[in-house]
Amino acid sequence: MKERIIILDFGSQYTQLIARRLRELNVYCEIFPYNKLPQDFLAAKAIILSGSPFSVLDANALYTDLSQFAGKIPVLGICYGAQLTAHQFGGKVSKTLQREYGKATLSLGAVKDPLFADILPSSQVWMSHGDSIEQLPGTFESIATTADIPVAAFRSKPGIWQHPYYCLQFHPEVTHSDQGKDILRNFVVNIAGCACDWTPAAFIEEKIHEIINMVGNDRVLMGLSGGVDSTVAATLIHKAIGSNLTCVFLDNGLLRKGEFDAVMHSYRNMGFNIVGVDASNAFLDELQGISDPELKRKAIGRVFIEVFQKEAAKFEGIRWLGQGTIYPDVIESVSVHGPSVTIKSHHNVGGLPDTLHLKLLEPIRMLFKDEVRRVGLALGIDQDLIGRHPFPGPGLAIRVLGEITREKIRLCQDADAIFIANLKKHNLYNVVWQAGAILLPVQSVGVMGDERTYEFTVALRCVNSVDGMTATWSDLPYDFLNTVSSEIINNVKGINRVVYDISTKPPATIEWE
C-alpha cells in the first residue's frame, strides 16, 4: 500500500495548498473533513490539521477528538490546528495577546529540532491568526517564537508519546513563508519517515494494475471531451484494458472552431476505439431562448444524458462508465461545515452512472490538474493534447453570454480561433494557462469605411494559473492585443469592438458565466 498522509480540513482557504505542497514533495496525501477521519487513519504516515476561519474559543468551533491519534502517529497542527491542540490538551488560548496577520520573523529556539533541520535561525513566515497560545499544556514545549508571540511553534516533549506531535502558528504552505516548503519536507521525511516516491511513473503503474483488477474482462464506456482530464483518464484505461474501452466524442455544437475533427483525428492516432457523434442540433435546439447560465448548464447536462444514453444502448456488455473527475472536483463536493453557496454547477455531468446502471471508473480522481498533465506526459501523450488550454464543460454556451443562437456561436468561434491562432503564432500559447473569447450581449456603434455599424463586442480572456483555483490575468503585449483586435474586427463580420479582461480570480471567476 502506498504511503499516505491525511489532512484534516477545518475549513481553511489554504487546505488545498497544504495538499499541493506535499504532492510537490512526491508524497501522496488526502483531504478529509475534520469530523470524518477515515477508519484506517492509524495506517497513515502522519496527520496534518489545517487552519480554519473559526476560533477555538467560539461556541461553534469545529472540534475533533485529538486524543484518538495523539502519540499514536506523527501529527502536525497548523494555525487553528495548533490552537485546537493547545486548547484541548489543557493549555490556554487567548484573544488578548498580539494578533498577527501577514509577514513575521520566526526565531528558532536553542534546542535543535529535526523539524527545523537546515532552517535559518531567523526566517520570514506568514501569519494569519486572531487567537494566540498564552500557555502551553504541560506535555508540550515551545521551539520557536516571533517578536509578538512567545509560542510560534511547539512540540510534544520527548518521551511523552511514542510519536511526536508538532504545531505551527504560521502557514508553511504559502509562498510567503520563505522556508515553509523545507519545513514541510522536514516533517514528512524526518518526522513521518516518508520515502517521497509517489511519482507519475509510480502512479501510472499502480493505477493500471488497479484498473485491471477492478474491471477484469468487463467493457468500459467513456465520453471524451477533448480536454486533458478525459484524455489522460481514457489513456490509463486503454493501457489497462485495450479495446474493451469504447469512447464516445459528442459534438454538441459548442466546441471551438474545427475542434471536433481535430480531436477525433488525434484520438484515432492514439489507437482509441472511438465513435464520433454529431449532436449539435439537439443541444442548440434545447438552448434556444435560454439566457440564464445555470439553466444553460442544466439543459446541456440533460441533453448530454439523453444523447449519451441513446449511444450507449448501441453497445453490448458495457459494465463501467469512465470519467475524468479530478481531485478539486472531489474536494469541492464535500462541505466542511454545511452546504456551501453554489457558484456554478459542476462541469462533470451527474446522473449518468445511475441512468445507465453502470459502475463508475475515475482513474485520476485523486490528482490535481498539474499532476494530470505530468501523468499525461509520462504516458507519452502528444504535447499538443497535454498542453491544451482548459475548456469549460458547457463549451461556448457560457462564452456566449445571454441567449444563444447559431450565429452568435459562429461569431464566438471565429473570434476565438483568431485569438488562439495568434497566441500560437507569437509563441504565447504555452506561456499562458487558459485563453478564450467571450461574446458579450452588447452591441455598440462603430464606423467601418464610410458605413455606420452596430455590432457585437467580444472580450478576450487570458489567465495564468496552476490549477484554476486562483488565477491572474496574463500581461500580454499591447502590440499583440492590437494585432488580435484588428484581425477580429476586420475578419469577423458582426463584431466591431474588442476588449481585454484584466480581472483576477478571486474575486472574479475565469469564465464569465
PDB file of C-alpha atoms in Angstrom, residues 103-108 116 118-127 144-147 152 170 176-180 182-183:
ATOM      1  CA  LYS A 103       4.684  38.581   7.385  1.00  0.00           C
ATOM      2  CA  ALA A 104       6.541  37.867  10.623  1.00  0.00           C
ATOM      3  CA  THR A 105      10.046  36.790  11.538  1.00  0.00           C
ATOM      4  CA  LEU A 106      10.377  33.324  13.046  1.00  0.00           C
ATOM      5  CA  SER A 107      13.142  32.891  15.620  1.00  0.00           C
ATOM      6  CA  LEU A 108      14.159  29.331  16.410  1.00  0.00           C
ATOM      7  CA  PHE A 116      13.822  22.805  11.593  1.00  0.00           C
ATOM      8  CA  ASP A 118      18.670  23.379   7.737  1.00  0.00           C
ATOM      9  CA  ILE A 119      16.188  26.177   8.542  1.00  0.00           C
ATOM     10  CA  LEU A 120      17.769  29.576   9.192  1.00  0.00           C
ATOM     11  CA  PRO A 121      17.734  30.749  12.831  1.00  0.00           C
ATOM     12  CA  SER A 122      15.633  33.697  11.669  1.00  0.00           C
ATOM     13  CA  SER A 123      13.310  33.492   8.642  1.00  0.00           C
ATOM     14  CA  GLN A 124      10.157  35.058   7.234  1.00  0.00           C
ATOM     15  CA  VAL A 125       6.849  33.254   7.786  1.00  0.00           C
ATOM     16  CA  TRP A 126       3.204  34.068   7.031  1.00  0.00           C
ATOM     17  CA  MET A 127       0.878  34.561   9.972  1.00  0.00           C
ATOM     18  CA  ALA A 144      10.162  28.938  18.076  1.00  0.00           C
ATOM     19  CA  THR A 145       8.897  32.469  18.697  1.00  0.00           C
ATOM     20  CA  THR A 146       8.245  35.734  16.882  1.00  0.00           C
ATOM     21  CA  ALA A 147       8.683  39.294  18.115  1.00  0.00           C
ATOM     22  CA  ALA A 152       5.105  30.336  17.207  1.00  0.00           C
ATOM     23  CA  PHE A 170       2.166  30.170  10.919  1.00  0.00           C
ATOM     24  CA  HIS A 176       5.288  33.998   1.796  1.00  0.00           C
ATOM     25  CA  SER A 177       6.841  31.601   4.316  1.00  0.00           C
ATOM     26  CA  ASP A 178      10.337  31.602   2.817  1.00  0.00           C
ATOM     27  CA  GLN A 179      11.364  28.144   4.044  1.00  0.00           C
ATOM     28  CA  GLY A 180       7.852  26.783   4.537  1.00  0.00           C
ATOM     29  CA  ASP A 182      11.522  22.993   3.617  1.00  0.00           C
ATOM     30  CA  ILE A 183       9.733  22.736   6.965  1.00  0.00           C
TER      31      ILE A 183
END
